[in-house]
């Protein structure tokens, strides 16, 4: 299919935030979006947590020492950072500002604390989506079916999930993940609509001048 004019006009990139309690499906949705949409790239966070099996430094996270994280904070290298589950996580600034100007969109898999900080700094560039589980029983079932964690860890995750859910009111969009494919289509629809916002389409003035000439 040929590009429509709005696909080729210059536009400013956006910071697309996906948050959810663990077990609500955020990781699957994020992965699918990155696979199927060439205009969005992942904002790779730095973290002091050790890598899990299969995680790759520089792809999943920048895994850094406490001392390195301290240095990055001191040198103001983070857009935002927060303590999450006993470790520190932060969004490095490098590339993001210039990327946005060039029309690159970034996907952020960050928690509510990071979302608040980004929204305070650059509200106009942010679209924040919160994914909810269809019920608390279903969330519990999904956490149990991962079979990775002990009952105590699952109970801890459930308590944290409820704390995370209490921040739903700070997000622009809420999607309930009853069915992963339907949920993905909704998230993709939000991304597409956000791209078409007039304020992001910085090439429109010249385009419309051309129409009226
Ligand atoms: P995990 O350790 O399971 O990869 O991530 C734990 C939590 O930290 C997730 O809720 C994730 O969204 C959040 N997180 C990951 N990177 C960042 C970041 O750069 N900033 C903030 N504020 N949260 C993050």
Tab-separated table of C-alpha atoms and ligand atoms in Angstrom:
chain	number	residue	atom	x	y	z
A	1	UNK	CA	0.000	0.000	0.000
A	2	UNK	CA	1.365	3.454	-0.895
A	3	UNK	CA	2.243	5.804	1.936
A	4	UNK	CA	-0.429	8.378	2.641
A	5	UNK	CA	0.793	11.996	2.845
A	6	UNK	CA	0.609	11.874	6.636
A	7	UNK	CA	3.047	8.930	6.617
A	8	UNK	CA	5.699	10.931	4.805
A	9	UNK	CA	5.271	14.400	6.333
A	10	UNK	CA	7.752	15.275	8.987
A	11	UNK	CA	6.465	14.854	12.503
A	12	UNK	CA	7.845	14.998	15.989
A	13	UNK	CA	8.358	11.631	17.685
A	14	UNK	CA	6.503	10.683	20.834
A	15	UNK	CA	7.284	9.021	24.112
A	16	UNK	CA	4.885	6.101	24.299
A	17	UNK	CA	4.709	4.742	27.831
A	18	UNK	CA	3.327	1.310	28.679
A	19	UNK	CA	2.872	0.503	32.358
A	20	UNK	CA	1.034	-2.284	34.132
A	21	UNK	CA	1.329	-4.510	37.158
A	22	UNK	CA	3.455	-7.567	36.427
A	23	UNK	CA	1.293	-10.295	34.896
A	24	UNK	CA	-1.025	-7.944	32.999
A	25	UNK	CA	0.659	-8.601	29.640
A	26	UNK	CA	2.763	-5.499	29.121
A	27	UNK	CA	5.902	-7.349	28.055
A	28	UNK	CA	4.089	-9.318	25.355
A	29	UNK	CA	2.405	-6.204	23.995
A	30	UNK	CA	5.662	-4.229	24.026
A	31	UNK	CA	7.530	-6.989	22.207
A	32	UNK	CA	4.835	-7.293	19.531
A	33	UNK	CA	4.748	-3.540	18.986
A	34	UNK	CA	8.518	-3.383	18.516
A	35	UNK	CA	8.371	-6.307	16.060
A	36	UNK	CA	5.519	-4.978	13.961
A	37	UNK	CA	6.180	-1.253	13.942
A	38	UNK	CA	9.429	-0.022	12.429
A	39	UNK	CA	8.973	3.575	13.565
A	40	UNK	CA	9.157	2.854	17.274
A	41	UNK	CA	12.274	1.862	19.192
A	42	UNK	CA	12.693	0.765	22.777
A	43	UNK	CA	14.102	3.201	25.284
A	44	UNK	CA	16.672	0.980	26.980
A	45	UNK	CA	16.850	1.702	30.687
A	46	UNK	CA	19.842	1.415	32.957
A	47	UNK	CA	19.367	-0.752	36.034
A	48	UNK	CA	21.337	-1.920	39.039
A	49	UNK	CA	19.434	-5.226	39.120
A	50	UNK	CA	21.444	-8.246	37.918
A	51	UNK	CA	20.503	-9.727	34.531
A	52	UNK	CA	18.035	-12.616	34.466
A	53	UNK	CA	18.839	-15.692	32.383
A	54	UNK	CA	18.497	-14.811	28.706
A	55	UNK	CA	18.716	-11.051	29.195
A	56	UNK	CA	21.344	-9.268	27.131
A	57	UNK	CA	23.218	-6.149	28.199
A	58	UNK	CA	22.441	-3.272	25.854
A	59	UNK	CA	19.322	-4.992	24.458
A	60	UNK	CA	17.094	-5.537	27.499
A	61	UNK	CA	18.809	-3.093	29.852
A	62	UNK	CA	22.126	-1.432	30.414
A	63	UNK	CA	23.187	-3.400	33.482
A	64	UNK	CA	25.289	-1.089	35.630
A	65	UNK	CA	26.923	-1.141	39.061
A	66	UNK	CA	25.694	0.991	41.952
A	67	UNK	CA	28.723	3.244	41.516
A	68	UNK	CA	28.004	3.729	37.803
A	69	UNK	CA	24.348	4.502	38.540
A	70	UNK	CA	25.466	7.068	41.162
A	71	UNK	CA	27.731	8.669	38.575
A	72	UNK	CA	24.923	8.850	36.006
A	73	UNK	CA	22.635	10.515	38.563
A	74	UNK	CA	25.356	12.981	39.594
A	75	UNK	CA	26.034	13.899	35.966
A	76	UNK	CA	22.352	14.377	35.220
A	77	UNK	CA	22.309	11.657	32.578
A	78	UNK	CA	18.772	10.475	33.390
A	79	UNK	CA	15.463	11.723	32.119
A	80	UNK	CA	13.929	10.034	35.145
A	81	UNK	CA	14.919	7.335	37.603
A	82	UNK	CA	13.286	5.466	40.488
A	83	UNK	CA	13.652	2.716	43.066
A	84	UNK	CA	11.599	-0.290	41.976
A	85	UNK	CA	11.559	-3.631	43.842
A	86	UNK	CA	14.795	-2.877	45.690
A	87	UNK	CA	16.832	-1.826	42.662
A	88	UNK	CA	17.285	1.416	40.766
A	89	UNK	CA	16.075	1.921	37.210
A	90	UNK	CA	16.501	4.977	35.008
A	91	UNK	CA	15.959	6.296	31.495
A	92	UNK	CA	19.171	7.667	29.951
A	93	UNK	CA	18.623	10.953	28.131
A	94	UNK	CA	21.169	10.389	25.380
A	95	UNK	CA	19.533	9.940	21.927
A	96	UNK	CA	15.994	10.545	23.097
A	97	UNK	CA	15.822	14.298	22.626
A	98	UNK	CA	17.471	14.250	19.193
A	99	UNK	CA	15.505	11.152	18.210
A	100	UNK	CA	12.197	12.846	18.986
A	101	UNK	CA	13.140	15.833	16.861
A	102	UNK	CA	13.962	13.480	13.978
A	103	UNK	CA	10.547	11.834	14.218
A	104	UNK	CA	11.640	8.710	16.078
A	105	UNK	CA	9.087	7.298	18.550
A	106	UNK	CA	10.228	5.637	21.761
A	107	UNK	CA	8.527	2.923	23.747
A	108	UNK	CA	9.014	3.137	27.512
A	109	UNK	CA	8.445	0.145	29.747
A	110	UNK	CA	8.587	2.061	33.012
A	111	UNK	CA	6.590	2.219	36.222
A	112	UNK	CA	4.238	4.938	37.511
A	113	UNK	CA	7.093	6.867	39.164
A	114	UNK	CA	8.930	7.216	35.850
A	115	UNK	CA	5.685	8.101	34.084
A	116	UNK	CA	5.043	10.937	36.540
A	117	UNK	CA	8.527	12.325	36.010
A	118	UNK	CA	8.356	12.207	32.195
A	119	UNK	CA	4.892	13.753	32.199
A	120	UNK	CA	6.120	16.578	34.411
A	121	UNK	CA	9.120	17.279	32.212
A	122	UNK	CA	7.699	16.861	28.725
A	123	UNK	CA	3.951	16.360	28.874
A	124	UNK	CA	3.487	17.335	25.222
A	125	UNK	CA	5.673	14.456	24.025
A	126	UNK	CA	4.123	11.792	26.247
A	127	UNK	CA	1.265	9.361	25.644
A	128	UNK	CA	0.869	7.063	28.644
A	129	UNK	CA	-1.056	3.783	28.516
A	130	UNK	CA	-1.909	1.634	31.515
A	131	UNK	CA	-2.791	-2.020	31.028
A	132	UNK	CA	-5.138	-3.583	33.563
A	133	UNK	CA	-5.838	-7.289	34.097
A	134	UNK	CA	-9.489	-8.328	33.597
A	135	UNK	CA	-9.778	-9.335	37.277
A	136	UNK	CA	-7.621	-9.797	40.341
A	137	UNK	CA	-8.236	-13.573	40.219
A	138	UNK	CA	-6.981	-13.681	36.648
A	139	UNK	CA	-3.868	-11.713	37.579
A	140	UNK	CA	-3.185	-14.203	40.367
A	141	UNK	CA	-3.733	-17.107	37.979
A	142	UNK	CA	-1.280	-15.615	35.445
A	143	UNK	CA	1.385	-15.087	38.088
A	144	UNK	CA	0.965	-18.663	39.344
A	145	UNK	CA	1.014	-20.141	35.835
A	146	UNK	CA	4.424	-18.646	35.147
A	147	UNK	CA	5.559	-21.192	37.717
A	148	UNK	CA	8.768	-19.288	38.265
A	149	UNK	CA	8.110	-18.034	41.732
A	150	UNK	CA	7.333	-19.334	45.217
A	151	UNK	CA	3.963	-18.611	46.859
A	152	UNK	CA	5.586	-15.907	49.023
A	153	UNK	CA	7.000	-14.160	45.940
A	154	UNK	CA	3.609	-14.374	44.239
A	155	UNK	CA	1.873	-12.846	47.247
A	156	UNK	CA	4.458	-10.068	47.265
A	157	UNK	CA	3.863	-9.442	43.543
A	158	UNK	CA	0.103	-9.365	44.126
A	159	UNK	CA	0.530	-6.701	46.818
A	160	UNK	CA	2.795	-4.674	44.521
A	161	UNK	CA	0.350	-5.116	41.643
A	162	UNK	CA	-2.418	-3.564	43.712
A	163	UNK	CA	-0.155	-0.657	44.633
A	164	UNK	CA	0.727	-0.148	40.952
A	165	UNK	CA	-2.953	-0.362	39.901
A	166	UNK	CA	-3.804	2.471	42.311
A	167	UNK	CA	-1.977	4.839	39.919
A	168	UNK	CA	-4.331	4.210	36.985
A	169	UNK	CA	-5.709	7.753	37.225
A	170	UNK	CA	-2.388	9.273	36.141
A	171	UNK	CA	-2.510	7.687	32.668
A	172	UNK	CA	-3.998	9.005	29.422
A	173	UNK	CA	-5.360	5.633	28.277
A	174	UNK	CA	-6.513	2.503	30.095
A	175	UNK	CA	-6.689	-0.818	28.287
A	176	UNK	CA	-8.046	-3.988	29.885
A	177	UNK	CA	-6.172	-7.074	28.784
A	178	UNK	CA	-8.868	-9.709	28.554
A	179	UNK	CA	-7.588	-10.996	25.233
A	180	UNK	CA	-3.991	-10.312	24.235
A	181	UNK	CA	-4.688	-9.822	20.504
A	182	UNK	CA	-7.565	-7.413	21.117
A	183	UNK	CA	-5.494	-5.556	23.678
A	184	UNK	CA	-2.601	-5.268	21.219
A	185	UNK	CA	-4.888	-3.841	18.530
A	186	UNK	CA	-6.168	-1.261	20.999
A	187	UNK	CA	-2.657	-0.230	22.006
A	188	UNK	CA	-1.633	0.011	18.357
A	189	UNK	CA	-4.701	2.133	17.631
A	190	UNK	CA	-3.723	4.533	20.411
A	191	UNK	CA	-0.200	4.842	18.984
A	192	UNK	CA	-1.549	5.576	15.519
A	193	UNK	CA	-3.978	8.197	16.756
A	194	UNK	CA	-1.264	9.873	18.843
A	195	UNK	CA	0.953	10.117	15.758
A	196	UNK	CA	-1.797	11.928	13.897
A	197	UNK	CA	-2.196	14.633	16.536
A	198	UNK	CA	-1.835	18.000	14.864
A	199	UNK	CA	0.866	19.201	17.247
A	200	UNK	CA	3.108	16.264	16.300
A	201	UNK	CA	2.766	16.805	12.546
A	202	UNK	CA	5.388	19.485	12.219
A	203	UNK	CA	5.452	19.169	8.408
A	204	UNK	CA	1.789	20.137	8.073
A	205	UNK	CA	2.255	23.873	7.619
A	206	UNK	CA	4.246	23.498	4.412
A	207	UNK	CA	1.955	20.726	3.215
A	208	UNK	CA	-1.174	22.822	3.706
A	209	UNK	CA	0.503	25.885	2.159
A	210	UNK	CA	1.130	23.704	-0.891
A	211	UNK	CA	-2.543	22.713	-0.973
A	212	UNK	CA	-3.643	26.337	-0.890
A	213	UNK	CA	-1.075	27.727	-3.327
B	1	LIG	P1	11.972	-5.737	35.760
B	1	LIG	O1	13.043	-5.796	36.805
B	1	LIG	O2	10.918	-6.782	35.944
B	1	LIG	O3	12.551	-5.714	34.357
B	1	LIG	O4	11.247	-4.326	35.926
B	1	LIG	C1	10.666	-3.986	37.144
B	1	LIG	C2	9.860	-2.706	36.982
B	1	LIG	O5	10.727	-1.594	36.714
B	1	LIG	C3	8.858	-2.716	35.833
B	1	LIG	O6	7.610	-2.240	36.342
B	1	LIG	C4	9.397	-1.741	34.839
B	1	LIG	O7	8.366	-1.096	34.135
B	1	LIG	C5	10.152	-0.776	35.729
B	1	LIG	N1	11.202	-0.057	35.007
B	1	LIG	C6	12.056	-0.561	34.079
B	1	LIG	N2	12.879	0.409	33.613
B	1	LIG	C7	12.541	1.553	34.253
B	1	LIG	C8	13.023	2.901	34.181
B	1	LIG	O8	13.936	3.268	33.433
B	1	LIG	N3	12.403	3.803	34.987
B	1	LIG	C9	11.388	3.465	35.840
B	1	LIG	N4	10.854	4.416	36.575
B	1	LIG	N5	10.900	2.199	35.919
B	1	LIG	C10	11.468	1.259	35.143
